[in-house]
Amino acid sequence: MKRANQERDDHNLSNLAANIAMGGKDGSSSLNSSRDRTNSPLNTHSSMTAAQSPTQPNPKPTEDVIYAELYNSILERRLPPETKLGENLLAEHYGVSRTIIRQVLQRLAHDRLVKLEPNRGAFVSSLSLEESKQIYEAWRLTEAAIVRDVTKTITRKQITALKKLVTEERQACEAQDIHRLTRLSAQFHMQLADLCQNKFLGRFLKELVPQTSLAFFYEVKSMPVCTKDEHSEILDYIASGNEEAAVAAAMRHLDGIEKALNARASLKKPTSLIDLLNARIPSIS
Amino acid sequence: MKRANQERDDHNLSNLAANIAMGGKDGSSSLNSSRDRTNSPLNTHSSMTAAQSPTQPNPKPTEDVIYAELYNSILERRLPPETKLGENLLAEHYGVSRTIIRQVLQRLAHDRLVKLEPNRGAFVSSLSLEESKQIYEAWRLTEAAIVRDVTKTITRKQITALKKLVTEERQACEAQDIHRLTRLSAQFHMQLADLCQNKFLGRFLKELVPQTSLAFFYEVKSMPVCTKDEHSEILDYIASGNEEAAVAAAMRHLDGIEKALNARASLKKPTSLIDLLNARIPSIS
DNA sequence: TGAACAGTAATTGTATACAACTTTTGTACA
DNA sequence: TGTACAAAAGTTGTATACAATTACTGTTCA
């Protein structure tokens, strides 16, 4: 009836993304597991260097783990907008029942990272250019309030943690690790939001930021704007208690990101299978 | 096996609230049904005058209907904070499986109107005074941006719809219908938020407003601040295109609500069964 | 050749059975 | 009388079976 423990599929992000991309017909994969039990999905090290501990017999992942993996996967743009997230495929991949997958998909739909179409299934959400603009407008409004708040209350320890994050960004940038950089860049703002005394504003921003990964245009291959230096600048102003300068720097930063987005908005959706196939041989055409 | 259609329990709000309050041991109830299929829960007429069409054989309610009923029920303060929402009780009350109830509870938890405690169940969320203050701060920030936006783009038809709402508020106020007034008052702000061009800001406010019903203090029996006139004032400024005056009026309005909340914050939680029993005979003590 | 239709396969929606956990209730003992 | 422990009742968590809907594929007919 059930699959034995030993022959259960492992689950890691790169394999999952590959499986989904090719329709899930390829079952074989390598052994890998990450068993973080943090509340916020962002703190899992899902996209760290691959080879970790192949010894673990790979117990059944919890709902939270699966949620975190998919969450990060979308945030890092590994699963592009409009990708179909079939329940059976995911259930078999993670070795859990569809019940769990369903709950995960509902949570992601709640985060607006996934859209559920009745009787048709779950898909990674997508954003139009207009919607993206609206996100950045809402982001600016909220970020300003948060930066103001945080500048007043931030502690040494918190500054150190954020500086560490910027350092990691720098490393990812040097290593040309686009996915990791994308995640770390979002994480900087989300971690800042966590420091805001006002829980509700913080939550709002933390919901907003990941959605910027859903723009259905956006050139994935080129390196995103290297935001590490701007993050560093904002952080310095915050640390020095210069509220207005910090806010101004943050606003410039967001404006810059949005400008870069607009610049890339020219190329349309390369999402269909045909487009993906064509994109494989760009030199021949 | 299954219960026959005819003897299936009906489901209406007042009976549900009563059932939950008394632990669900009382099964009998009257016949009533509302079958709206709107997307936003607020447009259902769940709390209108009771007697409608007792002829309907009462088909199985959809997930959306149950969601809307519970949503409104919490918003209107019929189900007070910390009320336990047992899955079996709800499933039997609505005549659906626990699967459906579970999904509804998850959606409500996503809205932060319900909190899910692992292995313990679902409860109506509650808010501390500090959290309430934070909500109002976030509300002010967002409301200002929304009022500014709406003032620029509002149409005649939309103004008429809002005026109708204010009229309904006035009626509810005269009729001393606290629950309905609470809902209509929230609806005014949520409908305004819907008119905002920026979807994300609008959504945020629509998530924020219902949560103000979760303050675990707050005197339910006394009439809430009659906000109808202030709503009318805000609306007039918006209609006349006076952006700054509209924003100022809205800010005064929110300040007033928060002040009233603080004033009522003295009486602590009367949630426990003992407290409720004691509250029944206040004249004797 | 192409469009429309029908049948089949696959996927999602719902209900139910069982397992795991928590809370309550009852009893024994200090 | 009160505390500690044990049993049982009730509730939630998960998996699975079946129903309903959709998507696909192959055939027929114009």
PDB file of C-alpha atoms in Angstrom, chain A residues 44-230:
ATOM      1  CA  THR A  44      15.600  28.122   6.263  1.00  0.00           C
ATOM      2  CA  HIS A  45      18.813  27.521   4.455  1.00  0.00           C
ATOM      3  CA  SER A  46      17.093  25.860   1.590  1.00  0.00           C
ATOM      4  CA  SER A  47      19.277  27.361  -1.064  1.00  0.00           C
ATOM      5  CA  MET A  48      22.634  26.980   0.570  1.00  0.00           C
ATOM      6  CA  THR A  49      25.399  24.986  -0.997  1.00  0.00           C
ATOM      7  CA  ALA A  50      23.886  21.685  -1.996  1.00  0.00           C
ATOM      8  CA  ALA A  51      25.834  18.794  -0.474  1.00  0.00           C
ATOM      9  CA  GLN A  52      25.007  18.585   3.230  1.00  0.00           C
ATOM     10  CA  SER A  53      24.267  15.317   5.006  1.00  0.00           C
ATOM     11  CA  PRO A  54      23.251  12.479   2.689  1.00  0.00           C
ATOM     12  CA  THR A  55      23.265  10.131   5.662  1.00  0.00           C
ATOM     13  CA  GLN A  56      19.869  11.135   7.075  1.00  0.00           C
ATOM     14  CA  PRO A  57      17.150   8.556   6.270  1.00  0.00           C
ATOM     15  CA  ASN A  58      14.916  11.494   5.319  1.00  0.00           C
ATOM     16  CA  PRO A  59      11.835  11.413   7.556  1.00  0.00           C
ATOM     17  CA  LYS A  60       8.534  12.762   6.318  1.00  0.00           C
ATOM     18  CA  PRO A  61       8.658  16.563   6.019  1.00  0.00           C
ATOM     19  CA  THR A  62       6.136  18.581   7.982  1.00  0.00           C
ATOM     20  CA  GLU A  63       3.656  20.962   6.466  1.00  0.00           C
ATOM     21  CA  ASP A  64       5.767  23.888   7.603  1.00  0.00           C
ATOM     22  CA  VAL A  65       8.853  22.590   5.864  1.00  0.00           C
ATOM     23  CA  ILE A  66       7.051  22.080   2.580  1.00  0.00           C
ATOM     24  CA  TYR A  67       5.498  25.508   2.892  1.00  0.00           C
ATOM     25  CA  ALA A  68       8.877  27.084   3.505  1.00  0.00           C
ATOM     26  CA  GLU A  69      10.445  25.321   0.551  1.00  0.00           C
ATOM     27  CA  LEU A  70       7.773  26.385  -1.874  1.00  0.00           C
ATOM     28  CA  TYR A  71       7.670  29.883  -0.396  1.00  0.00           C
ATOM     29  CA  ASN A  72      11.388  30.357  -0.869  1.00  0.00           C
ATOM     30  CA  SER A  73      11.287  28.711  -4.232  1.00  0.00           C
ATOM     31  CA  ILE A  74       8.806  31.277  -5.505  1.00  0.00           C
ATOM     32  CA  LEU A  75      10.555  34.154  -3.770  1.00  0.00           C
ATOM     33  CA  GLU A  76      13.848  33.194  -5.395  1.00  0.00           C
ATOM     34  CA  ARG A  77      12.165  32.946  -8.793  1.00  0.00           C
ATOM     35  CA  ARG A  78      12.986  29.297  -9.189  1.00  0.00           C
ATOM     36  CA  LEU A  79       9.327  28.619  -9.830  1.00  0.00           C
ATOM     37  CA  PRO A  80       8.295  31.274 -12.326  1.00  0.00           C
ATOM     38  CA  PRO A  81       4.812  32.825 -12.453  1.00  0.00           C
ATOM     39  CA  GLU A  82       2.036  30.707 -13.958  1.00  0.00           C
ATOM     40  CA  THR A  83       3.826  27.476 -13.128  1.00  0.00           C
ATOM     41  CA  LYS A  84       1.257  24.801 -12.391  1.00  0.00           C
ATOM     42  CA  LEU A  85       1.594  23.240  -8.951  1.00  0.00           C
ATOM     43  CA  GLY A  86      -0.125  19.872  -9.267  1.00  0.00           C
ATOM     44  CA  GLU A  87      -1.252  18.303  -6.013  1.00  0.00           C
ATOM     45  CA  ASN A  88      -0.335  14.735  -6.896  1.00  0.00           C
ATOM     46  CA  LEU A  89       3.080  15.712  -8.157  1.00  0.00           C
ATOM     47  CA  LEU A  90       3.875  17.593  -4.972  1.00  0.00           C
ATOM     48  CA  ALA A  91       2.360  14.932  -2.720  1.00  0.00           C
ATOM     49  CA  GLU A  92       4.472  12.211  -4.284  1.00  0.00           C
ATOM     50  CA  HIS A  93       7.558  14.371  -4.349  1.00  0.00           C
ATOM     51  CA  TYR A  94       7.410  15.041  -0.626  1.00  0.00           C
ATOM     52  CA  GLY A  95       5.973  11.666   0.312  1.00  0.00           C
ATOM     53  CA  VAL A  96       2.941  13.086   2.088  1.00  0.00           C
ATOM     54  CA  SER A  97      -0.767  12.980   1.392  1.00  0.00           C
ATOM     55  CA  ARG A  98      -2.571  15.475  -0.780  1.00  0.00           C
ATOM     56  CA  THR A  99      -4.224  16.797   2.364  1.00  0.00           C
ATOM     57  CA  ILE A 100      -0.971  18.360   3.474  1.00  0.00           C
ATOM     58  CA  ILE A 101      -0.169  19.735   0.037  1.00  0.00           C
ATOM     59  CA  ARG A 102      -3.616  21.259  -0.134  1.00  0.00           C
ATOM     60  CA  GLN A 103      -3.076  23.066   3.141  1.00  0.00           C
ATOM     61  CA  VAL A 104       0.284  24.356   1.976  1.00  0.00           C
ATOM     62  CA  LEU A 105      -1.204  25.612  -1.264  1.00  0.00           C
ATOM     63  CA  GLN A 106      -3.957  27.376   0.621  1.00  0.00           C
ATOM     64  CA  ARG A 107      -1.423  29.095   2.822  1.00  0.00           C
ATOM     65  CA  LEU A 108       0.542  30.204  -0.213  1.00  0.00           C
ATOM     66  CA  ALA A 109      -2.679  31.405  -1.810  1.00  0.00           C
ATOM     67  CA  HIS A 110      -3.328  33.405   1.320  1.00  0.00           C
ATOM     68  CA  ASP A 111       0.103  34.979   0.830  1.00  0.00           C
ATOM     69  CA  ARG A 112      -0.967  35.651  -2.755  1.00  0.00           C
ATOM     70  CA  LEU A 113       2.052  33.803  -4.032  1.00  0.00           C
ATOM     71  CA  VAL A 114      -0.227  31.144  -5.499  1.00  0.00           C
ATOM     72  CA  LYS A 115      -3.628  31.448  -7.109  1.00  0.00           C
ATOM     73  CA  LEU A 116      -6.177  28.665  -6.794  1.00  0.00           C
ATOM     74  CA  GLU A 117      -8.460  28.243  -9.787  1.00  0.00           C
ATOM     75  CA  PRO A 118     -11.527  26.141  -8.929  1.00  0.00           C
ATOM     76  CA  ASN A 119     -11.385  22.662 -10.399  1.00  0.00           C
ATOM     77  CA  ARG A 120      -8.251  23.636 -12.280  1.00  0.00           C
ATOM     78  CA  GLY A 121      -5.621  23.714  -9.617  1.00  0.00           C
ATOM     79  CA  ALA A 122      -2.889  25.905  -8.177  1.00  0.00           C
ATOM     80  CA  PHE A 123      -0.551  28.143 -10.132  1.00  0.00           C
ATOM     81  CA  VAL A 124       2.223  30.496  -9.152  1.00  0.00           C
ATOM     82  CA  SER A 125       0.671  33.963  -9.207  1.00  0.00           C
ATOM     83  CA  SER A 126       1.697  36.599 -11.711  1.00  0.00           C
ATOM     84  CA  LEU A 127       1.712  40.371 -11.611  1.00  0.00           C
ATOM     85  CA  SER A 128       1.108  42.891 -14.362  1.00  0.00           C
ATOM     86  CA  LEU A 129       3.316  45.932 -14.727  1.00  0.00           C
ATOM     87  CA  GLU A 130       0.544  48.103 -13.317  1.00  0.00           C
ATOM     88  CA  GLU A 131       0.219  45.883 -10.275  1.00  0.00           C
ATOM     89  CA  SER A 132       3.950  45.985  -9.757  1.00  0.00           C
ATOM     90  CA  LYS A 133       3.858  49.755  -9.711  1.00  0.00           C
ATOM     91  CA  GLN A 134       1.124  49.650  -7.100  1.00  0.00           C
ATOM     92  CA  ILE A 135       3.182  47.323  -4.955  1.00  0.00           C
ATOM     93  CA  TYR A 136       6.124  49.679  -5.017  1.00  0.00           C
ATOM     94  CA  GLU A 137       3.901  52.608  -4.116  1.00  0.00           C
ATOM     95  CA  ALA A 138       2.497  50.743  -1.133  1.00  0.00           C
ATOM     96  CA  TRP A 139       5.996  49.593  -0.266  1.00  0.00           C
ATOM     97  CA  ARG A 140       7.345  53.146  -0.184  1.00  0.00           C
ATOM     98  CA  LEU A 141       4.553  54.324   2.073  1.00  0.00           C
ATOM     99  CA  THR A 142       5.104  51.484   4.518  1.00  0.00           C
ATOM    100  CA  GLU A 143       8.879  51.396   4.342  1.00  0.00           C
ATOM    101  CA  ALA A 144       9.084  55.063   5.279  1.00  0.00           C
ATOM    102  CA  ALA A 145       7.023  54.497   8.404  1.00  0.00           C
ATOM    103  CA  ILE A 146       9.004  51.415   9.317  1.00  0.00           C
ATOM    104  CA  VAL A 147      12.407  53.007   8.828  1.00  0.00           C
ATOM    105  CA  ARG A 148      11.317  55.928  10.981  1.00  0.00           C
ATOM    106  CA  ASP A 149      10.175  53.557  13.704  1.00  0.00           C
ATOM    107  CA  VAL A 150      13.203  51.310  13.572  1.00  0.00           C
ATOM    108  CA  THR A 151      15.653  54.199  13.619  1.00  0.00           C
ATOM    109  CA  LYS A 152      14.269  55.169  17.006  1.00  0.00           C
ATOM    110  CA  THR A 153      14.346  51.755  18.610  1.00  0.00           C
ATOM    111  CA  ILE A 154      17.079  49.677  16.994  1.00  0.00           C
ATOM    112  CA  THR A 155      19.693  48.004  19.196  1.00  0.00           C
ATOM    113  CA  ARG A 156      23.359  47.152  18.684  1.00  0.00           C
ATOM    114  CA  LYS A 157      22.620  43.476  18.328  1.00  0.00           C
ATOM    115  CA  GLN A 158      20.007  44.111  15.677  1.00  0.00           C
ATOM    116  CA  ILE A 159      22.380  46.315  13.713  1.00  0.00           C
ATOM    117  CA  THR A 160      24.986  43.582  13.781  1.00  0.00           C
ATOM    118  CA  ALA A 161      22.493  41.041  12.473  1.00  0.00           C
ATOM    119  CA  LEU A 162      21.548  43.286   9.589  1.00  0.00           C
ATOM    120  CA  LYS A 163      25.195  43.975   8.761  1.00  0.00           C
ATOM    121  CA  LYS A 164      25.786  40.263   8.593  1.00  0.00           C
ATOM    122  CA  LEU A 165      22.970  40.032   6.095  1.00  0.00           C
ATOM    123  CA  VAL A 166      24.514  42.714   3.924  1.00  0.00           C
ATOM    124  CA  THR A 167      27.788  40.821   4.006  1.00  0.00           C
ATOM    125  CA  GLU A 168      26.012  37.707   2.809  1.00  0.00           C
ATOM    126  CA  GLU A 169      24.471  39.724   0.024  1.00  0.00           C
ATOM    127  CA  ARG A 170      27.914  40.851  -1.028  1.00  0.00           C
ATOM    128  CA  GLN A 171      29.090  37.252  -1.150  1.00  0.00           C
ATOM    129  CA  ALA A 172      26.109  36.147  -3.183  1.00  0.00           C
ATOM    130  CA  CYS A 173      26.685  39.023  -5.561  1.00  0.00           C
ATOM    131  CA  GLU A 174      30.314  38.086  -6.068  1.00  0.00           C
ATOM    132  CA  ALA A 175      29.375  34.449  -6.539  1.00  0.00           C
ATOM    133  CA  GLN A 176      26.797  35.491  -9.131  1.00  0.00           C
ATOM    134  CA  ASP A 177      24.223  33.477  -7.196  1.00  0.00           C
ATOM    135  CA  ILE A 178      21.106  35.214  -8.464  1.00  0.00           C
ATOM    136  CA  HIS A 179      18.575  33.161  -6.548  1.00  0.00           C
ATOM    137  CA  ARG A 180      20.321  33.596  -3.239  1.00  0.00           C
ATOM    138  CA  LEU A 181      20.838  37.288  -3.825  1.00  0.00           C
ATOM    139  CA  THR A 182      17.182  37.722  -4.639  1.00  0.00           C
ATOM    140  CA  ARG A 183      16.215  36.059  -1.392  1.00  0.00           C
ATOM    141  CA  LEU A 184      18.732  37.911   0.741  1.00  0.00           C
ATOM    142  CA  SER A 185      17.718  41.219  -0.741  1.00  0.00           C
ATOM    143  CA  ALA A 186      14.102  40.581   0.192  1.00  0.00           C
ATOM    144  CA  GLN A 187      15.188  39.298   3.554  1.00  0.00           C
ATOM    145  CA  PHE A 188      16.909  42.578   4.382  1.00  0.00           C
ATOM    146  CA  HIS A 189      13.669  44.472   4.119  1.00  0.00           C
ATOM    147  CA  MET A 190      11.642  41.790   5.838  1.00  0.00           C
ATOM    148  CA  GLN A 191      14.055  41.587   8.737  1.00  0.00           C
ATOM    149  CA  LEU A 192      13.872  45.361   9.058  1.00  0.00           C
ATOM    150  CA  ALA A 193      10.091  45.098   9.079  1.00  0.00           C
ATOM    151  CA  ASP A 194      10.346  42.588  11.908  1.00  0.00           C
ATOM    152  CA  LEU A 195      12.052  45.209  14.036  1.00  0.00           C
ATOM    153  CA  CYS A 196       9.164  47.617  13.679  1.00  0.00           C
ATOM    154  CA  GLN A 197       7.265  48.029  16.904  1.00  0.00           C
ATOM    155  CA  ASN A 198       4.034  48.108  14.963  1.00  0.00           C
ATOM    156  CA  LYS A 199       3.315  44.460  14.186  1.00  0.00           C
ATOM    157  CA  PHE A 200       0.693  45.262  11.603  1.00  0.00           C
ATOM    158  CA  LEU A 201       2.865  47.494   9.480  1.00  0.00           C
ATOM    159  CA  GLY A 202       5.661  44.966   9.734  1.00  0.00           C
ATOM    160  CA  ARG A 203       3.428  42.146   8.605  1.00  0.00           C
ATOM    161  CA  PHE A 204       2.104  44.137   5.708  1.00  0.00           C
ATOM    162  CA  LEU A 205       5.568  44.806   4.374  1.00  0.00           C
ATOM    163  CA  LYS A 206       6.524  41.185   4.844  1.00  0.00           C
ATOM    164  CA  GLU A 207       3.567  40.208   2.729  1.00  0.00           C
ATOM    165  CA  LEU A 208       4.330  42.813   0.125  1.00  0.00           C
ATOM    166  CA  VAL A 209       8.004  42.112  -0.517  1.00  0.00           C
ATOM    167  CA  PRO A 210       7.773  38.497  -1.721  1.00  0.00           C
ATOM    168  CA  GLN A 211       5.094  39.447  -4.180  1.00  0.00           C
ATOM    169  CA  THR A 212       7.587  41.531  -6.128  1.00  0.00           C
ATOM    170  CA  SER A 213       8.984  38.218  -7.352  1.00  0.00           C
ATOM    171  CA  LEU A 214       5.752  37.594  -9.210  1.00  0.00           C
ATOM    172  CA  ALA A 215       6.246  40.131 -11.983  1.00  0.00           C
ATOM    173  CA  PHE A 216       5.714  38.011 -15.052  1.00  0.00           C
ATOM    174  CA  PHE A 217       8.158  40.033 -17.127  1.00  0.00           C
ATOM    175  CA  TYR A 218      11.582  40.580 -15.581  1.00  0.00           C
ATOM    176  CA  GLU A 219      14.732  39.128 -17.020  1.00  0.00           C
ATOM    177  CA  VAL A 220      15.860  36.380 -14.703  1.00  0.00           C
ATOM    178  CA  LYS A 221      19.173  35.686 -16.307  1.00  0.00           C
ATOM    179  CA  SER A 222      20.726  39.102 -15.964  1.00  0.00           C
ATOM    180  CA  MET A 223      21.925  40.012 -12.516  1.00  0.00           C
ATOM    181  CA  PRO A 224      19.376  42.020 -10.526  1.00  0.00           C
ATOM    182  CA  VAL A 225      20.321  45.445  -9.293  1.00  0.00           C
ATOM    183  CA  CYS A 226      23.049  44.913  -6.767  1.00  0.00           C
ATOM    184  CA  THR A 227      21.326  46.439  -3.802  1.00  0.00           C
ATOM    185  CA  LYS A 228      23.937  45.559  -1.213  1.00  0.00           C
ATOM    186  CA  ASP A 229      25.560  48.994  -1.156  1.00  0.00           C
ATOM    187  CA  GLU A 230      22.242  50.804  -0.894  1.00  0.00           C
TER     188      GLU A 230
END
